[in-house]
Amino acid sequence: MSPSYNNNSIFAPWNDPKEKPLIEFKNVTKNFGSFTAIDNQSINIYEREFFSILGPSGCGKTTMMRMLGGFEIPTEGDILLDGQSITNIPPHKRPVNMMFQSYALFPHMNVEKNIAFGLKQEGMPKDQINDRVEEMINLVQLQQFAKRKPSQLSGGQRQRVALARSLAKKPKLLLLDEPLGALDKKLREETQFELMNIQESLGMTFVIVTHDQEEAMTVSSRIAVMDHGKIIQVESPADIYEKPNSRYIADFLGDVNIFEGKVASANDDAIQLEWAEGQEKLQMEASQPAKIGDSNWLAVRPEKISISKEKPIDADNILKGKIWDIGYTGNISVYHVQLPNGMTIKAQEVNRRRLANRELTWEDDVWISWRKTAGTHLVK
Amino acid sequence: MNKLSRFNITSLTLGFAFLYLPILLLILFSFNASKLVTVWGGFSTKWYVSLFQNEAFMDAAWVTIRVAAISATAATILGCFGAIVMVRGGKFYGRTLFSGMIYAPLVMPEVITGLSLLLLFVALNFDRGITTIILAHITFGMCYAAVVISSRLSTMDQSLEEAAMDLGCTPFKAFIKITAPVIAPAMVSAWLLAFTLSLDDLVIASFTSGPGATTLPMKIYSSVRLGVTPEINALSTLLIATITLGVITASWANKRAEANRIKDEQLAFAND
């Protein structure tokens, strides 16, 4: 089995119609009593993907994962693994392993025994088990801690044991439920890259559930954003950030300014948005055909907006405003610019110069501007 | 530390005296050489010797230990099943009723429990003896066991079992390999509790016993009606010693576990 590449030799099997998905959700619905956790959803996940399911708490992302692990059975629909239905197969018979959010390390077994547990259940010969355990311990760099009990390990070490244990059986699919949630920020960032390296070197398929969008953006091949039991968009991190399909996605991932207005003119792929009285129309590229008079939206990320004291000459969209507030986080500053109609726009600048030399300050009259290609045209 | 006021010292002394003086007297008189219970006649251990030679007491002790051991074991196993259903069974019809009924025998007057069981055995024409005492003790011991085990089980991370299944265990195997070791301390406490309760039960045993099956509390009670003998004092002293030893061992084990836990934590922090 070799990974397939498209013309640009970027890993994107979801764009290749010849590629068979490893996992298929087919019209899956899951009800808990009268509550619908998953509402008639279908997605495909391909081999070697690092697939993230992202969403606010209660959106159904954990239910999706637990159905893959076999801990929940869909009320309706079918889940296929390698073309075979696994909908009614119990967890212990699935070639799928899971890393639990709480790590779920067995407290009465040391690190080695925890890692060997799944292999023993499989009936693997003893010397092979020892080899595999050693390989896993080396992989997660816990050589000195092999004989320790989970209670004698730090949070980061426990996380590694949990990872090693779930990788030990070399499953076709590894499920990770908020794997880095319990780690502090620095350790989390390091571990993200380790996870990516491990996934790449073992050539496994990972499905990760997280509520941390930065984590999802960093590690994933594709991200599925969920809300209220529905998958809103599935895209690669860059595409989901740059080409959100709705205001929900634009707003959920990162910061965004959203202008609401009516389509004033639409020819070919250029749209003009009439958005406020006495203001110039906003220019944008159409993401899909629009009719004059339709209610549409323009989403612009703060980092794509320039801010200056002099009126810029070559921008497509130029607005005048006053600096209302400045959010300083060290490396960047976010300027909250109030427009004459009362709307506040966020514009973000990298602090290349020291604070003392900054030329923009509170109450300054400024111009904000962006090109028509910088914003995203949204219809919902 | 604050110094205790005179009032506090007096009330403490009186309180402890009220609690422990009778027991101390009992222990003291078990070493009395005189046959008269209330007259001190010098130190002697002869009542201990005569106690061990008293076949009726020894038989009763043996019956009690057998009843307690068997009923505690059965109660722990059944209580464990009950706890699993209560904690892990999810929502099912009548769950509240069932869990309420598990706790009900804890507050039921013993006389009622004993009487109802007696009526049951009579109605079933069941020969009364050791078996019926054991059955009766299982019924109430199991409630206590279920309570103790379910409190441990409800604080146990359920994903431990899911992880075991995820790694290839059937649900039963996951219980044996993961859940049972984790809740083992609670099962031991449940067994000890059921054992102790069975050991000192007089009321229910009196209702459900038959000829030839006399437990130690029954024997003591019936002999005391004929007057307190120094042998009874000796027997009681032995019982007190056993219980004290048990309590001290348990608290020592607890302290050690706590110390180990702290040591583990320090080890974990040390290499964080």
XYZ file of C-alpha atoms in Angstrom:
652
model
C 0.000 0.000 0.000
C 1.592 3.188 -1.089
C 0.334 6.647 -0.414
C -1.055 8.331 -3.457
C -0.058 11.776 -4.573
C -1.815 14.182 -6.839
C -0.116 16.223 -9.531
C 1.561 18.598 -7.127
C 2.707 15.568 -5.126
C 0.962 16.926 -2.091
C -0.690 14.321 0.105
C -4.370 14.760 -0.771
C -6.047 11.388 -1.406
C -9.464 12.972 -0.843
C -9.074 14.744 -4.184
C -8.307 11.519 -6.029
C -11.496 9.744 -7.145
C -9.579 6.459 -7.595
C -8.539 6.404 -3.946
C -10.611 4.163 -1.619
C -11.308 5.626 1.816
C -10.154 3.715 4.912
C -13.179 4.818 6.893
C -16.596 5.694 5.606
C -19.407 7.124 7.696
C -22.574 6.533 5.709
C -25.571 8.580 6.830
C -24.761 7.968 10.471
C -27.220 9.143 13.099
C -26.773 8.675 16.823
C -29.515 9.459 19.294
C -29.244 9.405 23.066
C -32.874 9.204 24.077
C -34.491 12.219 22.467
C -31.156 14.023 22.011
C -29.565 13.755 18.573
C -25.799 13.717 19.020
C -24.979 12.999 15.371
C -27.444 13.987 12.698
C -27.240 11.958 9.461
C -23.567 12.566 8.704
C -21.301 11.065 6.035
C -17.529 11.503 5.793
C -14.609 9.620 4.308
C -11.218 9.343 5.950
C -8.262 8.093 3.941
C -5.250 5.994 4.787
C -2.322 7.872 6.336
C -4.450 10.873 7.081
C -4.081 12.848 10.286
C -7.734 13.727 10.530
C -9.018 16.166 13.145
C -12.533 16.493 14.410
C -12.819 19.957 15.853
C -15.692 21.651 17.581
C -16.994 23.236 20.753
C -17.922 20.936 23.625
C -21.166 19.094 23.056
C -20.918 19.263 19.260
C -20.785 15.477 18.896
C -17.090 15.093 18.123
C -16.457 12.628 20.944
C -19.481 10.583 19.879
C -18.019 10.320 16.359
C -14.808 8.959 17.844
C -16.514 6.599 20.265
C -18.493 5.137 17.374
C -15.206 4.453 15.579
C -13.864 2.764 18.720
C -16.999 0.679 19.111
C -18.092 2.202 22.404
C -21.253 3.616 20.871
C -23.381 1.975 18.202
C -24.982 4.260 15.569
C -28.750 4.498 15.785
C -28.897 4.596 11.992
C -26.423 4.342 9.150
C -23.259 2.367 8.626
C -19.555 2.745 9.380
C -17.118 0.971 7.064
C -13.458 0.220 7.660
C -11.581 -0.915 4.563
C -14.917 -1.481 2.865
C -16.178 -3.788 5.645
C -19.000 -2.740 7.943
C -17.800 -2.427 11.535
C -21.003 -0.902 12.848
C -21.869 -3.832 15.102
C -18.392 -5.155 15.877
C -17.525 -4.824 19.589
C -14.413 -2.814 20.570
C -12.245 -5.847 21.362
C -12.633 -7.216 17.826
C -11.811 -3.991 15.947
C -8.388 -3.328 14.404
C -8.668 0.118 15.947
C -7.043 1.447 19.093
C -7.787 4.500 21.108
C -5.811 6.836 23.288
C -8.136 8.048 25.989
C -8.417 11.592 27.235
C -7.781 10.480 30.818
C -5.001 8.197 29.459
C -6.742 5.286 31.273
C -3.449 3.732 32.321
C -3.903 0.599 34.397
C -2.807 1.733 37.866
C -1.728 -1.722 39.077
C 0.657 -2.344 36.168
C 3.994 -0.726 35.421
C 4.828 1.021 32.159
C 6.050 -2.152 30.427
C 3.005 -4.177 31.429
C 0.648 -1.410 30.358
C 2.232 -1.367 26.917
C 2.307 -5.167 26.675
C -1.333 -5.553 27.735
C -2.905 -5.464 24.277
C -0.237 -7.706 22.786
C -0.837 -10.320 25.490
C -4.567 -10.331 24.748
C -3.675 -10.987 21.120
C -1.680 -14.070 22.145
C 1.584 -12.798 20.723
C 4.632 -14.946 21.669
C 6.552 -13.649 24.648
C 9.830 -12.740 22.938
C 7.943 -10.813 20.265
C 6.027 -8.956 22.957
C 9.302 -7.997 24.638
C 10.731 -6.730 21.347
C 7.637 -4.699 20.563
C 7.449 -3.216 24.063
C 11.081 -2.195 23.831
C 10.476 -0.636 20.419
C 7.528 1.350 21.796
C 9.418 2.469 24.896
C 12.234 3.713 22.682
C 9.765 5.443 20.399
C 8.331 7.510 23.239
C 11.688 7.796 25.052
C 10.693 6.305 28.372
C 13.669 3.957 28.740
C 14.440 4.881 32.373
C 10.805 4.628 33.418
C 9.886 1.146 32.152
C 9.419 -0.288 35.646
C 7.522 2.662 37.095
C 3.843 2.575 37.972
C 1.616 5.253 36.390
C 1.289 7.016 39.755
C 5.058 7.569 39.726
C 5.013 9.421 36.409
C 4.419 13.054 35.480
C 1.552 14.086 33.218
C 3.732 14.240 30.117
C 5.183 10.809 30.798
C 1.739 9.304 31.340
C 0.664 10.759 28.025
C 3.618 8.996 26.370
C 2.765 5.673 27.990
C -0.818 5.993 26.810
C 0.400 6.732 23.297
C 2.840 3.807 23.324
C 0.162 1.456 24.598
C -2.302 2.437 21.892
C 0.378 2.169 19.187
C 1.735 -1.192 20.360
C -0.747 -3.310 18.414
C 0.024 -1.316 15.255
C -3.645 -0.665 14.578
C -4.936 0.333 11.159
C -6.459 3.325 12.799
C -5.515 5.188 15.951
C -8.080 7.329 17.705
C -6.849 10.130 19.932
C -9.347 11.758 22.262
C -8.027 15.191 23.306
C -4.583 13.587 23.647
C -2.734 16.706 24.737
C -5.471 18.338 26.761
C -3.803 17.736 30.126
C -0.395 19.091 29.145
C 0.823 22.645 29.580
C 1.200 24.846 26.513
C 4.898 24.386 25.864
C 4.848 20.610 26.291
C 1.727 20.458 24.164
C 3.409 22.210 21.268
C 6.453 19.939 21.436
C 4.256 16.877 21.616
C 2.220 17.952 18.604
C 5.299 17.722 16.426
C 6.284 14.416 17.989
C 2.839 13.029 17.213
C 3.189 14.152 13.606
C 6.596 12.524 13.309
C 5.379 9.279 14.822
C 2.318 9.219 12.583
C 4.461 9.818 9.529
C 7.158 7.287 10.420
C 4.667 4.518 11.245
C 2.448 5.332 8.271
C -0.700 4.980 10.359
C -4.014 6.757 10.100
C -4.772 9.027 13.036
C -8.131 10.486 13.927
C -7.906 13.100 16.637
C -10.663 14.835 18.543
C -9.842 18.241 19.918
C -11.364 21.556 20.866
C -8.021 23.333 20.407
C -8.018 24.886 16.947
C -4.306 25.644 16.960
C -3.596 21.987 17.653
C -5.889 20.902 14.836
C -4.305 23.407 12.436
C -0.800 22.227 13.320
C -1.157 18.474 13.102
C -3.912 17.743 10.611
C -4.061 16.718 7.000
C -7.728 17.672 7.111
C -10.031 19.185 9.698
C -13.719 18.495 10.123
C -15.444 21.277 12.044
C -18.602 20.154 13.808
C -21.489 21.958 15.418
C -24.670 20.545 16.951
C -24.181 17.051 15.563
C -23.392 18.189 12.046
C -20.141 18.430 10.137
C -20.024 21.975 8.801
C -16.887 21.772 6.668
C -14.079 19.306 5.953
C -10.921 20.809 4.474
C -7.181 21.009 4.822
C -6.050 23.489 7.509
C -5.055 26.155 4.960
C -8.285 25.838 2.981
C -10.553 25.815 5.988
C -8.851 28.984 7.239
C -8.648 30.779 3.910
C -11.857 29.467 2.343
C -14.415 28.988 5.098
C -17.798 27.965 3.708
C -19.853 29.833 6.288
C -19.753 32.535 8.931
C -19.702 29.792 11.584
C -16.420 28.377 10.271
C -14.862 31.793 9.650
C -15.699 32.836 13.178
C -14.790 29.506 14.813
C -11.276 29.340 13.390
C -9.225 32.353 14.339
C -10.326 35.973 14.389
C -12.403 37.525 11.657
C -14.214 40.733 10.642
C -17.542 40.100 8.998
C -19.335 42.701 6.858
C -22.972 42.085 6.083
C -24.502 43.649 3.009
C -26.430 43.364 -0.230
C -24.888 42.416 -3.551
C -24.768 45.637 -5.585
C -23.146 44.238 -8.681
C -21.940 40.809 -9.695
C -20.041 40.222 -12.905
C -17.941 37.129 -13.527
C -16.122 36.573 -10.285
C -16.168 40.120 -8.906
C -18.785 41.207 -6.415
C -19.511 44.600 -4.939
C -21.144 44.635 -1.535
C -23.337 47.535 -0.469
C -22.831 47.407 3.277
C -23.364 50.797 4.910
C -24.862 54.102 3.905
C -22.365 56.686 2.742
C -19.587 54.120 2.571
C -17.894 52.905 -0.554
C -18.932 49.476 -1.761
C -16.638 46.609 -0.771
C -14.873 44.628 -3.479
C -14.445 40.874 -3.289
C -14.040 37.769 -5.388
C -17.093 35.565 -5.673
C -16.843 32.143 -4.065
C -20.025 31.231 -5.933
C -22.497 32.990 -8.236
C -24.544 35.682 -6.538
C -27.617 37.653 -7.579
C -27.960 41.395 -7.203
C -29.866 42.196 -4.033
C -28.853 38.966 -2.219
C -27.829 39.214 1.388
C -24.171 38.174 1.455
C -21.179 38.513 3.729
C -17.543 39.439 3.425
C -15.106 37.922 5.916
C -11.642 39.437 6.328
C -8.995 38.155 8.734
C -7.355 40.861 10.897
C -3.861 39.996 9.655
C -4.946 40.686 6.080
C -5.938 44.258 6.866
C -3.308 46.989 6.648
C -3.459 50.017 8.882
C -1.783 53.347 8.081
C -1.880 57.091 8.807
C -1.654 58.029 5.126
C -4.417 57.054 2.761
C -3.156 54.074 0.723
C -3.357 54.384 -3.060
C -3.339 50.853 -4.402
C -5.851 48.948 -2.192
C -9.251 47.747 -3.405
C -11.055 48.423 -0.156
C -10.189 51.507 1.890
C -12.023 52.622 5.030
C -11.412 55.522 7.388
C -11.612 55.072 11.149
C -10.233 55.881 14.569
C -8.129 53.648 16.813
C -10.362 52.662 19.654
C -8.191 50.141 21.433
C -4.901 48.310 21.032
C -4.333 44.738 22.132
C -0.615 44.171 22.636
C 0.615 40.580 22.932
C 4.331 41.168 22.411
C 4.900 39.837 18.931
C 1.759 41.382 17.453
C -0.635 44.238 18.122
C -4.329 44.084 17.333
C -5.818 47.506 16.533
C -9.521 47.897 17.128
C -10.546 50.533 14.636
C -13.936 52.181 14.951
C -15.611 53.127 11.676
C -17.921 56.170 11.358
C -20.972 53.876 11.452
C -19.917 52.470 14.839
C -18.633 49.110 13.612
C -15.306 47.982 15.081
C -12.759 46.320 12.804
C -9.776 44.373 14.037
C -6.518 44.885 12.157
C -3.394 43.057 13.159
C 0.182 44.182 12.690
C 3.442 42.426 13.483
C 5.515 44.509 15.890
C 8.674 44.781 13.842
C 9.716 47.924 15.680
C 9.977 48.486 19.392
C 6.972 49.797 21.228
C 8.490 53.258 21.803
C 8.861 53.801 18.057
C 5.318 52.851 17.279
C 3.659 55.547 15.247
C 0.037 54.541 15.846
C -1.695 55.177 19.130
C -5.114 55.569 20.730
C -7.550 58.043 19.145
C -5.463 58.356 15.961
C -7.332 58.771 12.689
C -6.240 55.917 10.445
C -6.955 54.214 7.161
C -7.544 50.493 6.947
C -7.314 48.692 3.650
C -7.178 45.295 1.998
C -7.132 43.807 -1.465
C -10.213 42.203 -2.937
C -8.464 38.813 -2.929
C -7.846 39.016 0.827
C -11.456 38.630 1.913
C -13.815 35.697 1.558
C -17.271 35.905 0.052
C -19.808 34.013 2.166
C -23.419 33.232 1.364
C -24.438 31.673 4.705
C -0.663 23.452 70.994
C -3.296 25.064 73.161
C -3.477 23.999 76.752
C -6.743 22.381 77.689
C -8.849 24.156 80.246
C -9.771 22.403 83.476
C -13.348 22.067 82.287
C -12.222 20.341 79.099
C -9.972 17.956 80.985
C -12.779 16.996 83.328
C -15.295 16.387 80.582
C -12.798 14.389 78.529
C -11.896 12.220 81.503
C -15.522 11.575 82.362
C -16.410 10.816 78.751
C -13.596 8.364 78.226
C -14.212 6.793 81.619
C -17.850 6.253 80.709
C -16.850 4.618 77.435
C -13.886 2.530 78.465
C -14.080 1.866 82.211
C -16.568 -1.008 81.849
C -14.358 -2.618 79.214
C -11.244 -2.159 81.340
C -13.038 -3.713 84.316
C -14.097 -6.637 82.145
C -10.527 -7.184 80.996
C -9.234 -6.851 84.530
C -11.698 -9.370 85.935
C -10.881 -11.874 83.222
C -7.545 -12.251 85.029
C -9.241 -12.636 88.396
C -8.337 -15.787 90.324
C -11.585 -15.713 92.266
C -14.722 -17.301 90.852
C -16.756 -14.407 92.156
C -16.955 -11.873 89.388
C -16.967 -8.785 91.568
C -14.358 -9.753 94.145
C -10.656 -9.494 93.246
C -8.777 -12.644 94.286
C -5.358 -12.167 92.664
C -3.961 -12.541 89.141
C -4.584 -15.729 87.211
C -5.021 -16.928 83.621
C -6.920 -20.047 84.600
C -10.196 -18.821 83.053
C -8.505 -18.673 79.666
C -7.417 -22.272 80.099
C -10.875 -23.364 81.170
C -12.395 -21.376 78.301
C -10.360 -23.343 75.785
C -11.419 -26.531 77.479
C -15.107 -25.586 77.399
C -16.421 -27.516 74.405
C -19.696 -25.631 74.194
C -17.871 -22.305 73.783
C -15.372 -23.745 71.349
C -18.152 -25.261 69.232
C -20.022 -21.969 69.216
C -16.833 -20.115 68.228
C -16.227 -22.533 65.367
C -19.837 -22.173 64.152
C -19.524 -18.376 64.307
C -16.299 -18.288 62.353
C -17.658 -20.598 59.688
C -20.880 -18.631 59.381
C -19.007 -15.332 59.251
C -16.428 -16.492 56.695
C -18.894 -18.152 54.339
C -21.532 -15.430 54.559
C -18.948 -12.633 54.179
C -17.502 -14.271 51.060
C -20.899 -14.834 49.474
C -22.073 -11.354 50.492
C -18.997 -9.748 48.922
C -19.490 -11.563 45.622
C -23.219 -10.808 45.447
C -22.687 -7.250 46.678
C -20.130 -6.789 43.952
C -22.655 -7.855 41.295
C -25.204 -5.488 42.798
C -22.712 -2.631 42.796
C -21.793 -3.245 39.155
C -25.414 -3.143 38.075
C -26.102 -0.025 40.148
C -23.031 1.901 38.990
C -22.432 0.573 35.481
C -25.865 -0.626 34.436
C -26.767 2.736 32.966
C -30.384 3.812 33.084
C -32.938 1.039 33.174
C -36.538 0.826 34.191
C -36.890 0.635 37.969
C -33.280 1.579 38.700
C -34.183 3.981 41.504
C -36.439 1.405 43.102
C -33.737 -1.267 42.957
C -31.008 0.945 44.359
C -33.349 2.041 47.129
C -34.091 -1.568 47.931
C -30.399 -2.367 48.216
C -30.065 0.208 50.977
C -33.340 -0.623 52.723
C -32.061 -3.578 54.808
C -29.416 -1.255 56.295
C -32.106 0.672 58.155
C -34.563 -2.193 58.627
C -34.895 -3.198 62.320
C -33.057 -6.473 62.858
C -36.058 -7.973 64.588
C -38.114 -7.493 61.434
C -35.418 -8.970 59.197
C -35.016 -11.944 61.539
C -38.715 -12.527 61.916
C -39.445 -12.307 58.197
C -36.648 -14.726 57.390
C -37.907 -17.110 60.076
C -41.389 -16.994 58.537
C -39.898 -17.645 55.109
C -37.905 -20.658 56.272
C -40.937 -22.052 58.112
C -43.141 -21.534 55.088
C -40.612 -23.281 52.840
C -40.245 -26.028 55.429
C -36.503 -25.375 55.427
C -34.605 -27.122 58.262
C -33.113 -24.435 60.452
C -29.428 -24.640 61.360
C -26.105 -23.244 60.193
C -27.329 -22.961 56.593
C -30.215 -20.706 57.500
C -27.989 -18.443 59.633
C -25.549 -18.189 56.733
C -28.368 -17.321 54.313
C -29.697 -14.675 56.699
C -26.244 -13.153 57.186
C -25.644 -13.086 53.425
C -28.828 -11.055 52.935
C -27.791 -8.218 55.195
C -24.022 -8.498 54.637
C -24.548 -8.133 50.910
C -26.238 -4.751 51.333
C -23.237 -3.389 53.206
C -20.880 -4.937 50.651
C -22.844 -3.382 47.771
C -22.658 0.048 49.387
C -18.908 -0.142 50.054
C -18.044 -1.526 46.591
C -20.348 0.783 44.646
C -18.784 3.846 46.251
C -15.357 2.723 45.023
C -16.674 1.668 41.635
C -18.364 5.008 41.028
C -15.080 6.881 41.527
C -13.190 4.513 39.212
C -12.438 5.894 35.742
C -14.677 3.910 33.426
C -12.314 4.456 30.541
C -9.973 1.929 32.233
C -12.424 -0.807 31.282
C -12.954 0.688 27.857
C -9.194 0.786 27.340
C -8.959 -2.895 28.258
C -11.693 -3.759 25.767
C -10.068 -1.531 23.187
C -6.883 -3.566 23.632
C -8.684 -6.850 23.002
C -10.401 -7.929 26.239
C -13.955 -9.182 26.300
C -16.049 -7.271 28.862
C -15.726 -10.188 31.323
C -11.950 -10.380 30.912
C -11.699 -6.614 31.313
C -13.511 -6.935 34.617
C -11.224 -9.706 35.885
C -7.963 -8.129 34.717
C -8.614 -4.447 35.329
C -11.710 -3.671 37.376
C -11.259 -6.387 39.996
C -7.669 -5.429 40.914
C -8.622 -1.752 41.066
C -11.596 -2.298 43.365
C -9.870 -5.098 45.344
C -9.271 -2.892 48.431
C -12.984 -2.073 48.545
C -13.793 -5.760 48.220
C -11.501 -6.535 51.150
C -13.150 -3.834 53.272
C -16.566 -5.129 52.261
C -15.568 -8.652 53.277
C -14.200 -7.484 56.627
C -17.324 -5.436 57.293
C -19.630 -8.340 56.462
C -17.451 -10.665 58.545
C -17.570 -8.368 61.590
C -21.308 -7.812 61.280
C -21.917 -11.529 61.084
C -19.572 -12.123 64.029
C -21.516 -9.955 66.442
C -25.048 -10.518 65.214
C -27.317 -11.881 67.926
C -30.850 -10.979 66.900
C -31.029 -12.347 63.367
C -29.027 -15.439 64.288
C -31.418 -16.188 67.172
C -34.398 -16.016 64.838
C -32.923 -18.158 62.110
C -30.887 -20.756 63.981
C -32.038 -24.235 64.805
C -30.948 -27.009 67.125
C -27.201 -27.651 67.056
C -26.351 -24.290 65.541
C -25.407 -21.859 68.268
C -23.229 -18.858 67.467
C -20.907 -17.268 69.978
C -23.085 -14.207 70.695
C -26.039 -16.551 71.274
C -23.968 -18.705 73.594
C -22.680 -15.708 75.550
C -26.146 -14.269 75.863
C -27.643 -17.517 77.100
C -24.826 -18.117 79.614
C -25.040 -14.586 80.985
C -28.668 -15.149 81.811
C -27.429 -17.719 84.309
C -24.900 -15.229 85.706
C -21.663 -13.714 84.415
C -18.807 -16.170 84.732
C -15.091 -15.265 84.568
C -14.929 -17.412 81.419
C -17.220 -14.959 79.657
C -14.896 -12.151 80.710
C -11.949 -14.049 79.255
C -13.820 -14.696 76.010
C -14.833 -11.037 75.732
C -11.253 -9.950 76.363
C -10.092 -12.172 73.497
C -12.732 -10.688 71.219
C -11.688 -7.158 72.162
C -8.047 -8.027 71.515
C -8.894 -9.412 68.086
C -10.902 -6.371 67.089
C -8.263 -3.933 68.411
C -5.577 -5.756 66.469
C -7.725 -5.604 63.346
C -8.363 -1.874 63.671
C -4.698 -1.081 64.343
C -3.576 -3.169 61.353
C -6.099 -1.482 59.096
C -5.063 2.042 60.101
C -1.375 1.135 59.788
C -1.994 -0.214 56.272
C -3.873 2.979 55.404
C -1.049 5.172 56.682
C 1.504 3.206 54.716
C -0.541 3.448 51.508
C -0.820 7.213 52.014
C 2.943 7.507 52.606
C 3.612 5.505 49.428
C 1.262 7.711 47.474
C 3.082 10.840 48.626
C 6.410 9.229 47.767
C 5.121 8.378 44.264
C 3.931 11.916 43.754
C 7.293 13.324 44.750
C 8.971 10.918 42.336
C 6.650 12.057 39.553
C 7.352 15.729 40.249
C 11.072 15.107 40.505
C 11.263 14.087 36.854
C 8.627 16.385 35.467
